[in-house]
PDB file of C-alpha atoms and ligand atoms in Angstrom:
ATOM      1  CA  MET P  24      17.562   2.695   8.897  1.00 91.00           C
ATOM      2  CA  VAL P  25      14.889   0.207   7.812  1.00 95.00           C
ATOM      3  CA  ASP P  26      15.284  -1.791   4.602  1.00 96.00           C
ATOM      4  CA  LEU P  27      13.617  -4.711   2.842  1.00 97.00           C
ATOM      5  CA  ALA P  28      15.668  -7.222   4.825  1.00 96.00           C
ATOM      6  CA  ASP P  29      14.134  -5.874   8.042  1.00 97.00           C
ATOM      7  CA  ILE P  30      10.643  -6.422   6.640  1.00 97.00           C
ATOM      8  CA  ALA P  31      11.494  -9.975   5.577  1.00 97.00           C
ATOM      9  CA  ALA P  32      12.984 -10.681   9.010  1.00 97.00           C
ATOM     10  CA  LEU P  33       9.737  -9.903  10.863  1.00 98.00           C
ATOM     11  CA  SER P  34       7.656 -12.798  12.071  1.00 97.00           C
ATOM     12  CA  TRP P  35       5.161 -13.809   9.357  1.00 98.00           C
ATOM     13  CA  PRO P  36       2.278 -14.417   8.811  1.00 98.00           C
ATOM     14  CA  ARG P  37       0.239 -11.897  10.805  1.00 98.00           C
ATOM     15  CA  ARG P  38      -3.387 -12.386  11.710  1.00 98.00           C
ATOM     16  CA  THR P  39      -5.983  -9.702  12.233  1.00 98.00           C
ATOM     17  CA  GLU P  40      -9.589 -10.296  13.224  1.00 98.00           C
ATOM     18  CA  ARG P  41     -10.566 -11.593   9.757  1.00 98.00           C
ATOM     19  CA  LEU P  42      -7.386 -11.569   7.678  1.00 98.00           C
ATOM     20  CA  LEU P  43      -3.908 -12.967   7.293  1.00 98.00           C
ATOM     21  CA  LEU P  44      -0.979 -10.885   5.986  1.00 98.00           C
ATOM     22  CA  ARG P  45       2.248 -12.401   4.676  1.00 98.00           C
ATOM     23  CA  PRO P  46       5.037 -11.719   2.153  1.00 98.00           C
ATOM     24  CA  ILE P  47       4.141 -12.577  -1.425  1.00 98.00           C
ATOM     25  CA  SER P  48       5.491 -15.752  -3.019  1.00 98.00           C
ATOM     26  CA  LYS P  49       5.634 -16.807  -6.673  1.00 97.00           C
ATOM     27  CA  ASP P  50       2.638 -19.084  -6.047  1.00 98.00           C
ATOM     28  CA  ASP P  51       0.513 -15.944  -5.445  1.00 98.00           C
ATOM     29  CA  PHE P  52       1.189 -14.315  -8.819  1.00 98.00           C
ATOM     30  CA  GLU P  53      -1.741 -15.904 -10.661  1.00 97.00           C
ATOM     31  CA  ALA P  54      -4.329 -15.026  -7.997  1.00 98.00           C
ATOM     32  CA  LEU P  55      -3.014 -11.483  -7.664  1.00 97.00           C
ATOM     33  CA  TRP P  56      -2.950 -10.992 -11.430  1.00 97.00           C
ATOM     34  CA  GLN P  57      -6.627 -12.038 -11.596  1.00 97.00           C
ATOM     35  CA  ILE P  58      -7.370  -9.028  -9.368  1.00 97.00           C
ATOM     36  CA  ARG P  59      -4.856  -6.548 -10.794  1.00 96.00           C
ATOM     37  CA  ARG P  60      -5.949  -7.167 -14.394  1.00 96.00           C
ATOM     38  CA  LEU P  61      -9.514  -5.999 -13.664  1.00 97.00           C
ATOM     39  CA  GLU P  62     -10.245  -2.633 -15.250  1.00 95.00           C
ATOM     40  CA  SER P  63     -11.606  -1.082 -12.051  1.00 95.00           C
ATOM     41  CA  VAL P  64      -8.386  -2.006 -10.241  1.00 97.00           C
ATOM     42  CA  GLY P  65      -5.771  -1.590 -12.959  1.00 95.00           C
ATOM     43  CA  ARG P  66      -6.860   1.905 -13.898  1.00 96.00           C
ATOM     44  CA  TRP P  67      -5.511   3.244 -10.593  1.00 96.00           C
ATOM     45  CA  MET P  68      -2.367   1.117 -10.301  1.00 94.00           C
ATOM     46  CA  GLY P  69       1.079   2.159 -11.474  1.00 91.00           C
ATOM     47  CA  ALA P  70       1.237  -0.912 -13.710  1.00 89.00           C
ATOM     48  CA  THR P  71      -1.365  -3.325 -15.005  1.00 89.00           C
ATOM     49  CA  SER P  72      -1.354  -6.019 -17.640  1.00 89.00           C
ATOM     50  CA  GLN P  73      -3.762  -8.292 -19.452  1.00 92.00           C
ATOM     51  CA  GLU P  74      -0.835 -10.683 -19.995  1.00 95.00           C
ATOM     52  CA  PHE P  75       0.100 -12.914 -17.070  1.00 96.00           C
ATOM     53  CA  ASP P  76       3.725 -13.213 -18.184  1.00 96.00           C
ATOM     54  CA  ALA P  77       4.172  -9.436 -18.270  1.00 95.00           C
ATOM     55  CA  PHE P  78       2.641  -9.111 -14.796  1.00 95.00           C
ATOM     56  CA  ALA P  79       4.848 -11.914 -13.454  1.00 96.00           C
ATOM     57  CA  GLU P  80       7.902 -10.170 -14.884  1.00 95.00           C
ATOM     58  CA  PHE P  81       6.869  -6.838 -13.332  1.00 94.00           C
ATOM     59  CA  ILE P  82       6.308  -8.257  -9.865  1.00 95.00           C
ATOM     60  CA  GLY P  83       8.741 -11.165  -9.877  1.00 95.00           C
ATOM     61  CA  ASN P  84      11.956  -9.386  -8.949  1.00 95.00           C
ATOM     62  CA  ASP P  85      13.478  -9.369  -5.472  1.00 95.00           C
ATOM     63  CA  GLU P  86      12.890  -5.673  -4.867  1.00 96.00           C
ATOM     64  CA  ARG P  87       9.219  -5.636  -5.874  1.00 96.00           C
ATOM     65  CA  MET P  88       8.492  -8.902  -4.058  1.00 97.00           C
ATOM     66  CA  GLY P  89      10.261  -7.596  -0.970  1.00 98.00           C
ATOM     67  CA  LYS P  90       7.835  -4.661  -0.841  1.00 98.00           C
ATOM     68  CA  THR P  91       4.703  -6.729  -1.366  1.00 98.00           C
ATOM     69  CA  LEU P  92       2.496  -8.450   1.186  1.00 98.00           C
ATOM     70  CA  VAL P  93      -0.620 -10.391   0.286  1.00 98.00           C
ATOM     71  CA  ILE P  94      -3.925 -10.286   2.124  1.00 98.00           C
ATOM     72  CA  GLU P  95      -5.811 -13.541   2.636  1.00 98.00           C
ATOM     73  CA  ARG P  96      -9.303 -14.136   3.935  1.00 98.00           C
ATOM     74  CA  ASP P  97     -10.172 -17.775   4.739  1.00 98.00           C
ATOM     75  CA  GLY P  98      -7.146 -18.940   2.746  1.00 97.00           C
ATOM     76  CA  VAL P  99      -8.100 -16.959  -0.383  1.00 98.00           C
ATOM     77  CA  LEU P 100      -5.945 -14.100  -1.673  1.00 98.00           C
ATOM     78  CA  ILE P 101      -8.124 -10.958  -1.714  1.00 98.00           C
ATOM     79  CA  GLY P 102      -5.536  -8.240  -2.259  1.00 98.00           C
ATOM     80  CA  ASP P 103      -2.068  -6.933  -1.573  1.00 98.00           C
ATOM     81  CA  LEU P 104      -0.193  -4.246   0.292  1.00 98.00           C
ATOM     82  CA  MET P 105       2.944  -2.317  -0.590  1.00 98.00           C
ATOM     83  CA  LEU P 106       5.493  -1.369   2.038  1.00 98.00           C
ATOM     84  CA  ALA P 107       8.374   0.527   0.474  1.00 98.00           C
ATOM     85  CA  PRO P 108      11.064   2.018   2.732  1.00 98.00           C
ATOM     86  CA  GLU P 109      12.426   5.289   1.380  1.00 97.00           C
ATOM     87  CA  ASP P 110      14.825   8.094   2.167  1.00 97.00           C
ATOM     88  CA  PRO P 111      13.246  11.473   2.962  1.00 97.00           C
ATOM     89  CA  TRP P 112      14.942  14.550   1.591  1.00 97.00           C
ATOM     90  CA  ALA P 113      17.712  15.769   3.890  1.00 97.00           C
ATOM     91  CA  GLN P 114      20.559  18.217   3.854  1.00 98.00           C
ATOM     92  CA  VAL P 115      23.854  16.621   2.936  1.00 97.00           C
ATOM     93  CA  GLU P 116      25.409  16.727   6.409  1.00 98.00           C
ATOM     94  CA  VAL P 117      22.556  14.626   7.848  1.00 98.00           C
ATOM     95  CA  ILE P 118      21.657  12.507   4.834  1.00 97.00           C
ATOM     96  CA  ASP P 119      22.667   9.255   6.531  1.00 96.00           C
ATOM     97  CA  GLN P 120      20.428   9.966   9.527  1.00 96.00           C
ATOM     98  CA  ALA P 121      17.392  10.301   7.252  1.00 97.00           C
ATOM     99  CA  LYS P 122      17.917   7.126   5.227  1.00 97.00           C
ATOM    100  CA  GLY P 123      15.179   4.516   5.532  1.00 97.00           C
ATOM    101  CA  THR P 124      13.207   6.454   8.128  1.00 98.00           C
ATOM    102  CA  GLN P 125       9.984   6.645   6.156  1.00 98.00           C
ATOM    103  CA  ALA P 126       7.933   4.352   3.966  1.00 98.00           C
ATOM    104  CA  GLU P 127       5.363   4.624   1.236  1.00 98.00           C
ATOM    105  CA  ILE P 128       2.395   2.327   1.719  1.00 98.00           C
ATOM    106  CA  GLY P 129      -0.139   1.176  -0.887  1.00 98.00           C
ATOM    107  CA  TRP P 130      -3.032  -1.273  -1.318  1.00 98.00           C
ATOM    108  CA  CYS P 131      -5.357  -3.150  -3.574  1.00 98.00           C
ATOM    109  CA  ILE P 132      -8.455  -5.178  -2.705  1.00 98.00           C
ATOM    110  CA  ASP P 133     -10.483  -7.492  -4.933  1.00 98.00           C
ATOM    111  CA  PRO P 134     -13.567  -5.476  -6.000  1.00 98.00           C
ATOM    112  CA  ALA P 135     -15.647  -8.585  -5.280  1.00 98.00           C
ATOM    113  CA  VAL P 136     -15.054  -8.027  -1.552  1.00 98.00           C
ATOM    114  CA  GLU P 137     -14.871  -4.218  -1.411  1.00 97.00           C
ATOM    115  CA  GLY P 138     -16.985  -2.388   1.119  1.00 96.00           C
ATOM    116  CA  ASN P 139     -16.326  -4.772   4.006  1.00 98.00           C
ATOM    117  CA  GLY P 140     -13.522  -2.891   5.702  1.00 97.00           C
ATOM    118  CA  TYR P 141     -10.883  -5.445   4.710  1.00 98.00           C
ATOM    119  CA  ALA P 142      -8.505  -2.796   3.352  1.00 98.00           C
ATOM    120  CA  THR P 143      -8.924  -0.726   6.509  1.00 98.00           C
ATOM    121  CA  GLU P 144      -8.265  -3.785   8.685  1.00 98.00           C
ATOM    122  CA  ALA P 145      -5.187  -4.859   6.701  1.00 98.00           C
ATOM    123  CA  VAL P 146      -3.641  -1.399   6.410  1.00 98.00           C
ATOM    124  CA  ARG P 147      -4.284  -0.639  10.080  1.00 97.00           C
ATOM    125  CA  GLU P 148      -2.167  -3.681  10.972  1.00 98.00           C
ATOM    126  CA  LEU P 149       0.465  -2.636   8.427  1.00 98.00           C
ATOM    127  CA  VAL P 150       0.648   0.822   9.998  1.00 98.00           C
ATOM    128  CA  ARG P 151       0.978  -0.733  13.457  1.00 97.00           C
ATOM    129  CA  ILE P 152       3.853  -2.929  12.251  1.00 98.00           C
ATOM    130  CA  CYS P 153       5.515   0.084  10.600  1.00 98.00           C
ATOM    131  CA  PHE P 154       5.480   2.201  13.731  1.00 98.00           C
ATOM    132  CA  GLU P 155       5.680  -0.335  16.562  1.00 97.00           C
ATOM    133  CA  GLU P 156       7.989  -2.958  15.065  1.00 98.00           C
ATOM    134  CA  LEU P 157       9.969  -1.321  12.272  1.00 98.00           C
ATOM    135  CA  GLY P 158      10.255   2.095  13.877  1.00 98.00           C
ATOM    136  CA  PHE P 159       9.491   4.269  10.853  1.00 98.00           C
ATOM    137  CA  ARG P 160       9.010   7.925  11.772  1.00 98.00           C
ATOM    138  CA  ARG P 161       6.651   8.794   8.879  1.00 98.00           C
ATOM    139  CA  LEU P 162       4.384   6.972   6.427  1.00 98.00           C
ATOM    140  CA  VAL P 163       3.192   8.417   3.122  1.00 98.00           C
ATOM    141  CA  ALA P 164       0.524   7.343   0.651  1.00 98.00           C
ATOM    142  CA  LEU P 165      -0.187   8.730  -2.816  1.00 98.00           C
ATOM    143  CA  CYS P 166      -3.126   8.464  -5.192  1.00 98.00           C
ATOM    144  CA  PHE P 167      -4.860  10.116  -8.091  1.00 98.00           C
ATOM    145  CA  ALA P 168      -7.332  12.657  -6.671  1.00 98.00           C
ATOM    146  CA  ALA P 169     -10.081  10.931  -8.654  1.00 98.00           C
ATOM    147  CA  ASN P 170      -9.477   7.691  -6.722  1.00 98.00           C
ATOM    148  CA  GLU P 171     -11.874   8.514  -3.929  1.00 98.00           C
ATOM    149  CA  PRO P 172     -12.005   5.023  -2.334  1.00 98.00           C
ATOM    150  CA  SER P 173      -8.234   5.192  -1.865  1.00 98.00           C
ATOM    151  CA  TRP P 174      -8.076   8.638  -0.249  1.00 98.00           C
ATOM    152  CA  ARG P 175     -11.132   7.824   1.870  1.00 98.00           C
ATOM    153  CA  LEU P 176      -9.176   4.835   3.165  1.00 98.00           C
ATOM    154  CA  MET P 177      -6.227   7.128   3.997  1.00 98.00           C
ATOM    155  CA  GLU P 178      -8.568   9.382   5.944  1.00 98.00           C
ATOM    156  CA  ARG P 179     -10.180   6.441   7.785  1.00 97.00           C
ATOM    157  CA  LEU P 180      -6.675   5.512   8.904  1.00 96.00           C
ATOM    158  CA  GLY P 181      -6.104   9.002  10.292  1.00 96.00           C
ATOM    159  CA  MET P 182      -3.631  10.089   7.609  1.00 97.00           C
ATOM    160  CA  ARG P 183      -3.362  13.816   6.888  1.00 98.00           C
ATOM    161  CA  ARG P 184      -3.820  15.272   3.407  1.00 98.00           C
ATOM    162  CA  GLU P 185      -0.592  17.184   2.778  1.00 98.00           C
ATOM    163  CA  ALA P 186      -0.660  17.990  -0.916  1.00 98.00           C
ATOM    164  CA  HIS P 187      -3.080  18.296  -3.778  1.00 98.00           C
ATOM    165  CA  THR P 188      -1.102  18.585  -6.974  1.00 98.00           C
ATOM    166  CA  VAL P 189      -2.778  19.925 -10.106  1.00 98.00           C
ATOM    167  CA  LYS P 190      -2.652  18.011 -13.413  1.00 98.00           C
ATOM    168  CA  GLU P 191       0.709  16.655 -12.293  1.00 96.00           C
ATOM    169  CA  SER P 192       0.453  12.921 -13.037  1.00 96.00           C
ATOM    170  CA  LEU P 193      -0.034  11.361 -16.464  1.00 97.00           C
ATOM    171  CA  HIS P 194      -2.650   8.602 -16.513  1.00 97.00           C
ATOM    172  CA  ARG P 195      -2.360   5.914 -19.197  1.00 95.00           C
ATOM    173  CA  SER P 196      -5.643   7.272 -20.639  1.00 96.00           C
ATOM    174  CA  GLY P 197      -3.590  10.284 -21.740  1.00 97.00           C
ATOM    175  CA  GLU P 198      -5.130  12.615 -19.149  1.00 98.00           C
ATOM    176  CA  TRP P 199      -2.929  14.705 -16.838  1.00 98.00           C
ATOM    177  CA  MET P 200      -4.585  14.151 -13.458  1.00 98.00           C
ATOM    178  CA  ASP P 201      -4.512  15.775 -10.043  1.00 98.00           C
ATOM    179  CA  GLY P 202      -2.717  13.849  -7.302  1.00 98.00           C
ATOM    180  CA  LEU P 203      -3.063  13.641  -3.532  1.00 98.00           C
ATOM    181  CA  SER P 204      -0.457  12.845  -0.952  1.00 98.00           C
ATOM    182  CA  TYR P 205      -1.191  11.868   2.625  1.00 98.00           C
ATOM    183  CA  ALA P 206       1.115  11.254   5.581  1.00 98.00           C
ATOM    184  CA  LEU P 207       1.120  10.096   9.184  1.00 98.00           C
ATOM    185  CA  LEU P 208       3.852  10.627  11.765  1.00 98.00           C
ATOM    186  CA  ALA P 209       4.582   8.030  14.424  1.00 97.00           C
ATOM    187  CA  GLU P 210       3.614  10.483  17.148  1.00 96.00           C
ATOM    188  CA  GLU P 211       0.268  11.154  15.478  1.00 96.00           C
ATOM    189  CA  TRP P 212      -0.696   7.517  15.186  1.00 95.00           C
ATOM    190  CA  VAL P 213      -3.474   6.354  17.455  1.00 88.00           C
ATOM    191  CA  PRO P 214      -3.506   2.545  17.776  1.00 85.00           C
ATOM    192  CA  ALA P 215      -6.907   0.914  17.291  1.00 78.00           C
ATOM    193  CA  ARG P 216      -8.384  -0.477  20.502  1.00 66.00           C
ATOM    194  CA  PRO P 217      -8.315  -4.274  20.641  1.00 61.00           C
TER     195      PRO P 217
HETATM  196  C1  LIG U 328      -8.785   1.586  -2.410  1.00 50.45           C
HETATM  197  C2  LIG U 328      -9.512   0.324  -1.975  1.00 50.45           C
HETATM  198  C3  LIG U 328      -8.548  -0.622  -1.301  1.00 50.45           C
HETATM  199  C4  LIG U 328     -10.618   0.716  -0.990  1.00 50.45           C
HETATM  200  O1  LIG U 328     -11.417  -0.428  -0.744  1.00 50.45           O
HETATM  201  P1  LIG U 328     -12.690  -0.327   0.217  1.00 50.45           P
HETATM  202  O2  LIG U 328     -13.437  -1.585   0.140  1.00 50.45           O
HETATM  203  O3  LIG U 328     -13.418   0.953  -0.054  1.00 50.45           O
HETATM  204  O4  LIG U 328     -12.023  -0.153   1.643  1.00 50.45           O
HETATM  205  P2  LIG U 328     -12.290  -1.028   2.913  1.00 50.45           P
HETATM  206  O5  LIG U 328     -12.013  -2.456   2.608  1.00 50.45           O
HETATM  207  O6  LIG U 328     -11.555  -0.430   4.038  1.00 50.45           O
HETATM  208  O7  LIG U 328     -13.845  -0.877   3.140  1.00 50.45           O
HETATM  209  C5  LIG U 328     -14.390   0.378   3.546  1.00 50.45           C
HETATM  210  C6  LIG U 328     -15.843   0.392   3.244  1.00 50.45           C
HETATM  211  O8  LIG U 328     -16.436  -0.743   3.852  1.00 50.45           O
HETATM  212  C7  LIG U 328     -17.406  -0.304   4.824  1.00 50.45           C
HETATM  213  N1  LIG U 328     -17.273  -1.247   5.937  1.00 50.45           N
HETATM  214  C8  LIG U 328     -18.083  -2.302   6.136  1.00 50.45           C
HETATM  215  N2  LIG U 328     -17.681  -3.006   7.202  1.00 50.45           N
HETATM  216  C9  LIG U 328     -16.581  -2.374   7.703  1.00 50.45           C
HETATM  217  C10 LIG U 328     -15.706  -2.629   8.792  1.00 50.45           C
HETATM  218  N3  LIG U 328     -15.873  -3.688   9.597  1.00 50.45           N
HETATM  219  N4  LIG U 328     -14.669  -1.778   9.011  1.00 50.45           N
HETATM  220  C11 LIG U 328     -14.473  -0.707   8.216  1.00 50.45           C
HETATM  221  N5  LIG U 328     -15.276  -0.425   7.141  1.00 50.45           N
HETATM  222  C12 LIG U 328     -16.322  -1.249   6.895  1.00 50.45           C
HETATM  223  C13 LIG U 328     -17.045   1.129   5.128  1.00 50.45           C
HETATM  224  O9  LIG U 328     -18.200   1.859   5.538  1.00 50.45           O
HETATM  225  C14 LIG U 328     -16.527   1.612   3.782  1.00 50.45           C
HETATM  226  O10 LIG U 328     -17.589   1.881   2.908  1.00 50.45           O
HETATM  227  P3  LIG U 328     -17.830   3.370   2.329  1.00 50.45           P
HETATM  228  O11 LIG U 328     -16.575   3.740   1.561  1.00 50.45           O
HETATM  229  O12 LIG U 328     -19.018   3.186   1.468  1.00 50.45           O
HETATM  230  O13 LIG U 328     -18.026   4.223   3.522  1.00 50.45           O
HETATM  231  C15 LIG U 328     -10.169  -0.378  -3.196  1.00 50.45           C
HETATM  232  O14 LIG U 328     -11.121   0.485  -3.759  1.00 50.45           O
HETATM  233  C16 LIG U 328      -9.195  -0.800  -4.274  1.00 50.45           C
HETATM  234  O15 LIG U 328      -8.457  -1.767  -4.110  1.00 50.45           O
HETATM  235  N6  LIG U 328      -9.173  -0.085  -5.422  1.00 50.45           N
HETATM  236  C17 LIG U 328      -8.409  -0.483  -6.602  1.00 50.45           C
HETATM  237  C18 LIG U 328      -6.916  -0.392  -6.386  1.00 50.45           C
HETATM  238  C19 LIG U 328      -6.501   0.980  -5.917  1.00 50.45           C
HETATM  239  O16 LIG U 328      -7.079   1.984  -6.275  1.00 50.45           O
HETATM  240  N7  LIG U 328      -5.435   1.002  -5.101  1.00 50.45           N
HETATM  241  C20 LIG U 328      -4.891   2.241  -4.568  1.00 50.45           C
HETATM  242  C21 LIG U 328      -4.062   2.925  -5.587  1.00 50.45           C
HETATM  243  S1  LIG U 328      -3.491   4.495  -4.920  1.00 50.45           S
END
């Protein structure tokens, strides 16, 4: 069973070819809010706020911070990742065996640096950590069907589209929107060549 303490206990930070990944700290809130408050970002996120204090309250609890990694390029915060361990559905006799065996992953990149493969690079490393170091058996990712950059990223990472739900999720615009869910099993994951 993997939990937030296991994520915190990993060795941080991690470096990829161009990026650095590390757990969020309170000092990152302002820089992350400057990205999350942008309309083109906030419209797809579960929560957004034009008020810094409200954003800091949303993200500044142990559970949310424990699921959040920031992405830096040359010492500048350019986005964040979510890594949320969860319990898959299981029959009651085996419920303990299923606990903490999968995780939902999520992402956000500053639109100013979109289109450079930074999200792909960061999430690829996150997926590697999930399977090789934390031992999750399955990763899932969810998005509104209209969020094409997000599901294209899932497909670049080799995730499989498993569900297209119809008018199932309520957007803050008032529209009931279609949703997509993608997944990847540990045995399906193909590590990127160095
Ligand atoms: C979803 C999101 C992270 C995708 O960002 P992105 O910039 O498209 O993704 P990447 O950083 O991986 O970049 C991929 C693009 O860079 C290009 N690229 C350039 N150099 C590259 C490289 N070295 N490696 C990979 N791709 C590269 C790719 O061709 C691709 O462009 P394309 O989509 O036109 O084909 C971003 O749109 C975002 O943060 N959106 C707002 C928040 C959000 O929606 N979060 C998800 C909620 S479910």
